Short mmCIF file of C-alpha atoms in Angstrom, two decimals:
data_model
loop_
_atom_site.label_atom_id
_atom_site.label_comp_id
_atom_site.label_asym_id
_atom_site.label_seq_id
_atom_site.Cartn_x
_atom_site.Cartn_y
_atom_site.Cartn_z
CA UNK A 210 40.10 15.28 -0.41
CA UNK A 211 37.69 18.13 -0.30
CA UNK A 212 34.50 17.42 -2.17
CA UNK A 213 31.57 19.63 -3.15
CA UNK A 214 28.36 20.37 -1.23
CA UNK A 215 26.31 21.95 -4.02
CA UNK A 216 27.36 20.89 -7.51
CA UNK A 217 26.52 23.17 -10.41
CA UNK A 218 27.57 23.25 -14.12
CA UNK A 219 27.81 26.86 -15.27
CA UNK A 220 28.94 29.22 -17.95
CA UNK A 221 31.41 31.83 -16.39
CA UNK A 222 32.15 35.23 -17.78
CA UNK A 223 35.42 34.02 -19.25
CA UNK A 224 33.29 31.99 -21.85
CA UNK A 225 34.27 28.51 -20.36
CA UNK A 226 31.98 25.93 -18.84
CA UNK A 227 32.93 24.66 -15.49
CA UNK A 228 31.73 22.30 -12.70
CA UNK A 229 31.73 24.12 -9.35
CA UNK A 230 30.76 24.10 -5.63
CA UNK A 231 28.12 26.91 -5.46
CA UNK A 232 28.67 29.64 -2.97
CA UNK A 233 25.41 30.82 -1.50
CA UNK A 234 24.59 34.10 0.42
CA UNK A 235 24.15 33.73 4.18
CA UNK A 236 20.70 32.40 4.98
CA UNK A 237 20.03 31.31 1.40
CA UNK A 238 19.41 27.53 0.46
CA UNK A 239 18.16 27.94 -3.00
CA UNK A 240 21.08 26.86 -5.28
CA UNK A 241 19.56 28.76 -8.18
CA UNK A 242 20.60 31.99 -6.37
CA UNK A 243 24.25 31.23 -6.57
CA UNK A 244 26.33 33.85 -8.23
CA UNK A 245 29.83 32.44 -7.56
CA UNK A 246 31.30 29.12 -7.21
CA UNK A 247 34.65 27.36 -6.42
CA UNK A 248 35.84 25.73 -9.55
CA UNK A 249 36.05 21.87 -9.39
CA UNK A 250 39.06 20.08 -11.18
CA UNK A 251 38.97 16.36 -12.01
CA UNK A 252 36.21 13.75 -12.32
CA UNK A 253 33.09 14.71 -10.31
CA UNK A 254 32.33 10.93 -9.98
CA UNK A 255 35.88 10.10 -9.01
CA UNK A 256 39.12 11.86 -8.12
CA UNK A 257 38.46 15.66 -7.99
CA UNK A 258 39.21 18.59 -5.82
CA UNK A 259 37.46 21.88 -5.09
CA UNK A 260 39.97 24.61 -5.84
CA UNK A 261 40.30 27.99 -4.25
CA UNK A 262 39.58 29.54 -7.76
CA UNK A 263 36.27 31.46 -7.61
CA UNK A 264 34.26 31.85 -10.88
CA UNK A 265 31.56 34.45 -11.07
CA UNK A 266 28.76 35.82 -13.29
CA UNK A 267 27.25 32.41 -13.38
CA UNK A 268 24.39 31.70 -15.97
CA UNK A 269 23.56 29.15 -15.33
CA UNK A 270 16.99 7.87 -16.50
CA UNK A 271 15.00 5.88 -14.35
CA UNK A 272 11.55 7.15 -13.19
CA UNK A 273 9.00 5.86 -10.75
CA UNK A 274 5.21 6.21 -11.20
CA UNK A 275 2.57 6.32 -8.56
CA UNK A 276 5.07 6.84 -5.78
CA UNK A 277 3.13 9.27 -3.66
CA UNK A 278 0.12 7.85 -1.84
CA UNK A 279 -2.09 10.93 -2.35
CA UNK A 280 -1.24 10.92 -6.08
CA UNK A 281 -2.26 7.20 -6.43
CA UNK A 282 -5.48 8.06 -4.81
CA UNK A 283 -6.21 11.13 -6.96
CA UNK A 284 -5.40 8.93 -10.08
CA UNK A 285 -8.02 6.32 -8.71
CA UNK A 286 -5.33 3.61 -8.84
CA UNK A 287 -4.34 1.13 -6.16
CA UNK A 288 -1.22 1.67 -3.93
CA UNK A 289 1.63 -0.27 -5.75
CA UNK A 290 3.22 -3.19 -3.97
CA UNK A 291 6.48 -2.61 -5.84
CA UNK A 292 8.02 0.51 -7.54
CA UNK A 293 6.45 1.27 -10.89
CA UNK A 294 9.42 1.72 -13.16
CA UNK A 295 9.56 3.30 -16.58
CA UNK A 296 12.51 4.91 -18.47
CA UNK A 297 13.08 8.30 -20.23
CA UNK A 298 15.80 8.43 -23.03
CA UNK A 299 18.84 10.65 -22.40
CA UNK A 300 17.50 13.11 -25.00
CA UNK A 301 14.64 13.95 -22.55
CA UNK A 302 17.10 15.55 -20.13
CA UNK A 303 17.41 19.23 -20.26
CA UNK A 304 18.46 22.27 -18.15
CA UNK A 305 16.91 24.30 -15.38
CA UNK A 306 15.85 27.11 -17.57
CA UNK A 307 15.51 25.34 -20.91
CA UNK A 308 12.15 25.58 -22.86
CA UNK A 309 10.02 22.49 -22.74
CA UNK A 310 9.60 21.62 -26.55
CA UNK A 311 6.24 20.24 -27.54
CA UNK A 312 6.50 18.53 -31.03
CA UNK A 313 3.41 18.29 -33.22
CA UNK A 314 2.72 14.77 -32.26
CA UNK A 315 2.10 15.93 -28.58
CA UNK A 316 0.05 18.96 -29.48
CA UNK A 317 -3.11 17.13 -30.21
CA UNK A 318 -5.40 15.32 -27.86
CA UNK A 319 -5.55 16.03 -24.10
CA UNK A 320 -3.13 15.59 -21.32
CA UNK A 321 0.03 17.82 -21.47
CA UNK A 322 0.94 17.62 -17.74
CA UNK A 323 3.51 18.70 -15.11
CA UNK A 324 5.03 16.58 -12.34
CA UNK A 325 7.48 17.89 -9.80
CA UNK A 326 9.84 15.24 -8.60
CA UNK A 327 12.91 14.73 -6.31
CA UNK A 328 15.77 13.44 -8.56
CA UNK A 329 18.45 11.17 -7.14
CA UNK A 330 21.86 11.32 -8.73
CA UNK A 331 23.81 8.17 -8.24
CA UNK A 332 27.53 8.73 -7.29
CA UNK A 333 29.08 5.25 -7.56
CA UNK A 334 28.36 1.85 -9.09
CA UNK A 335 25.60 0.16 -7.17
CA UNK A 336 24.43 -3.50 -7.63
CA UNK A 337 22.33 -5.56 -5.04
CA UNK A 338 22.63 -2.84 -2.52
CA UNK A 339 20.94 -3.42 0.91
CA UNK A 340 18.51 -0.61 1.97
CA UNK A 341 20.62 -0.01 5.09
CA UNK A 342 23.56 1.20 2.96
CA UNK A 343 21.60 2.70 -0.07
CA UNK A 344 22.26 6.28 0.79
CA UNK A 345 25.94 5.74 0.58
CA UNK A 346 25.63 5.44 -3.19
CA UNK A 347 23.91 8.83 -3.66
CA UNK A 348 26.03 11.70 -5.10
CA UNK A 349 23.30 14.20 -4.47
CA UNK A 350 19.73 15.51 -5.10
CA UNK A 351 18.06 17.81 -7.56
CA UNK A 352 14.53 18.70 -8.51
CA UNK A 353 12.93 17.67 -11.89
CA UNK A 354 9.79 17.86 -13.94
CA UNK A 355 8.59 14.70 -15.40
CA UNK A 356 6.63 16.22 -18.16
CA UNK A 357 3.94 13.92 -19.51
CA UNK A 358 1.29 13.57 -22.19
CA UNK A 359 -1.51 11.49 -20.71
CA UNK A 360 -3.19 10.44 -24.03
CA UNK A 361 0.12 8.99 -25.25
CA UNK A 362 1.06 7.67 -21.82
CA UNK A 363 -2.31 5.88 -21.07
CA UNK A 364 -4.53 5.60 -24.02
CA UNK A 365 -2.19 5.32 -26.97
CA UNK A 366 0.89 3.81 -25.44
CA UNK A 367 -0.10 0.19 -25.49
CA UNK A 368 0.27 -0.06 -21.84
CA UNK A 369 3.80 1.41 -21.90
CA UNK A 370 4.33 4.86 -20.28
CA UNK A 371 7.65 5.70 -22.12
CA UNK A 372 6.02 7.21 -25.32
CA UNK A 373 3.94 9.78 -23.46
CA UNK A 374 6.91 10.81 -21.25
CA UNK A 375 10.11 10.55 -23.32
CA UNK A 376 9.96 13.30 -25.86
CA UNK A 377 13.03 15.53 -26.20
CA UNK A 378 13.41 18.07 -23.37
CA UNK A 379 10.67 16.44 -21.18
CA UNK A 380 12.98 15.86 -18.13
CA UNK A 381 14.32 19.27 -17.03
CA UNK A 382 16.17 19.12 -13.76
CA UNK A 383 18.59 21.02 -11.63
CA UNK A 384 19.32 23.86 -10.66
CA UNK A 385 22.36 21.96 -9.42
CA UNK A 386 23.11 18.90 -7.33
CA UNK A 387 23.01 19.27 -3.69
CA UNK A 388 25.27 16.72 -1.82
CA UNK A 389 23.77 13.98 0.31
CA UNK A 390 26.04 15.36 3.11
CA UNK A 391 23.79 18.42 3.13
CA UNK A 392 20.47 16.70 2.66
CA UNK A 393 20.59 14.08 5.31
CA UNK A 394 16.94 13.02 5.19
CA UNK A 395 15.59 13.18 1.54
CA UNK A 396 12.25 11.83 2.83
CA UNK A 397 11.16 14.95 4.62
CA UNK A 398 11.32 17.78 1.97
CA UNK A 399 8.77 20.13 0.78
CA UNK A 400 8.14 19.74 -2.87
CA UNK A 401 5.85 21.69 -5.08
CA UNK A 402 4.84 23.25 -8.48
CA UNK A 403 3.71 26.68 -9.66
CA UNK A 404 1.95 27.12 -13.03
CA UNK A 405 2.18 30.70 -14.17
CA UNK A 406 2.88 31.74 -10.66
CA UNK A 407 -0.03 29.80 -9.01
CA UNK A 408 0.60 26.87 -6.66
CA UNK A 409 -0.82 23.65 -8.11
CA UNK A 410 1.27 21.09 -6.17
CA UNK A 411 2.35 21.39 -2.56
CA UNK A 412 3.44 18.30 -0.53
CA UNK A 413 6.27 16.49 1.23
CA UNK A 414 8.53 13.73 0.08
CA UNK A 415 7.37 11.91 3.26
CA UNK A 416 4.40 10.93 1.31
CA UNK A 417 6.50 8.83 -0.95
CA UNK A 418 5.49 5.14 -0.77
CA UNK A 419 9.02 3.98 -1.58
CA UNK A 420 11.63 6.40 -0.06
CA UNK A 421 14.99 7.06 -1.49
CA UNK A 422 16.78 4.24 0.23
CA UNK A 423 14.15 1.64 -0.57
CA UNK A 424 14.00 2.77 -4.20
CA UNK A 425 17.86 2.47 -4.66
CA UNK A 426 17.84 -0.94 -2.97
CA UNK A 427 15.07 -2.23 -5.19
CA UNK A 428 16.31 -0.83 -8.51
CA UNK A 429 19.80 -2.16 -7.89
CA UNK A 430 18.73 -5.78 -7.44
CA UNK A 431 20.28 -7.61 -10.35
CA UNK A 432 20.72 -4.38 -12.22
CA UNK A 433 23.73 -2.10 -12.04
CA UNK A 434 23.24 1.57 -11.30
CA UNK A 435 26.06 3.65 -12.70
CA UNK A 436 27.58 6.96 -11.64
CA UNK A 437 25.56 9.77 -13.05
CA UNK A 438 22.32 7.80 -13.43
CA UNK A 439 19.25 9.80 -12.55
CA UNK A 440 16.24 8.48 -10.66
CA UNK A 441 13.07 10.53 -10.82
CA UNK A 442 11.13 9.42 -7.79
CA UNK A 443 7.52 10.32 -8.61
CA UNK A 444 5.20 13.18 -8.15
CA UNK A 445 2.74 14.22 -5.32
CA UNK A 446 -0.91 15.04 -5.81
CA UNK A 447 -2.06 18.12 -7.72
CA UNK A 448 -1.11 17.06 -11.25
CA UNK A 449 -3.44 18.38 -14.11
CA UNK A 450 -4.84 14.99 -14.73
CA UNK A 451 -6.16 14.82 -11.15
CA UNK A 452 -8.12 18.07 -11.25
CA UNK A 453 -11.73 18.61 -12.00
CA UNK A 454 -11.80 20.05 -14.51
CA UNK A 455 -8.35 18.86 -15.80
CA UNK A 456 -5.68 21.47 -16.02
CA UNK A 457 -3.49 20.84 -19.07
CA UNK A 458 -0.36 22.77 -20.05
CA UNK A 459 -0.60 25.29 -22.96
CA UNK A 460 1.77 26.93 -25.30
CA UNK A 461 3.55 29.65 -23.45
CA UNK A 462 2.88 28.40 -19.83
CA UNK A 463 5.72 28.81 -17.41
CA UNK A 464 6.21 25.90 -14.97
CA UNK A 465 8.28 26.10 -11.81
CA UNK A 466 9.11 23.02 -9.69
CA UNK A 467 10.81 23.31 -6.42
CA UNK A 468 12.36 21.14 -3.72
CA UNK A 469 13.22 22.37 -0.20
CA UNK A 470 17.03 22.52 0.21
CA UNK A 471 17.75 22.41 -3.48
CA UNK A 472 15.84 25.34 -5.09
CA UNK A 473 13.76 25.53 -8.16
CA UNK A 474 13.78 25.26 -11.96
CA UNK A 475 11.52 27.12 -14.29
CA UNK A 476 10.70 26.13 -17.86
CA UNK A 477 8.51 27.59 -20.58
CA UNK A 478 6.11 25.31 -22.63
CA UNK A 479 6.86 26.10 -26.26
CA UNK A 480 4.79 24.41 -29.07
CA UNK A 481 7.05 23.63 -32.06
CA UNK A 482 5.17 24.92 -35.04
CA UNK A 483 7.54 23.45 -37.47
CA UNK A 484 6.94 19.72 -36.67
CA UNK A 485 3.83 17.98 -38.28
CA UNK A 486 0.79 16.87 -36.31
CA UNK A 487 -0.58 13.45 -36.74
#
């Protein structure tokens, strides 16, 4: 059965939404530049097939903290002995070009921050998986932005990170899902962030403390990972919190996060004036 290499979900010119295997121009690896795709029929996590039908005019949650050594150092925190896990609600998930909505509760205080991250998409049920076989359970990879509010994460969250990271739309990812058959070594990819066109993060996933296989193996111990589960794997150094002076996101800022072999997503920060402030 033929399967996809670069999975995207898109709106075609016929007005219908499809899953497809993106077609890229020769020499291009950025999935966001796809303008055509082979339509996929069936269950992308089960039985499916890549058809010969080509659609065009495309318009197109577990998280780890402190998983890059240099980021832990810039945060003045010790290197963790085990993965630092937190969760985002499904309502935090948004698309590769969606606005990042900032409700009134997150407009006050300091700390609206960006975090570029490699995102693992689980492809089949995984429980008690050994590290040696962990990559067999990966459907593919995407890039995401773990948007965070440091005051709510650190000062006001009672020791829990979820409140400062779980607002609606605060986990944009995409621009598609690149198959693990294409990305053989997820631990050697350039990853970075541009803020209003300026580079603010530039690193490599080789700086991850817990690589992809180790992360999946650890998180699956006694806990079932399901097809479609997302794992945001932490961010490298260069976040706004780690800068002197600190660099916080503002209303209207444009944030682009990118991952080698996958492409980039770009999202605008939009303060919601209709929601009350505390």
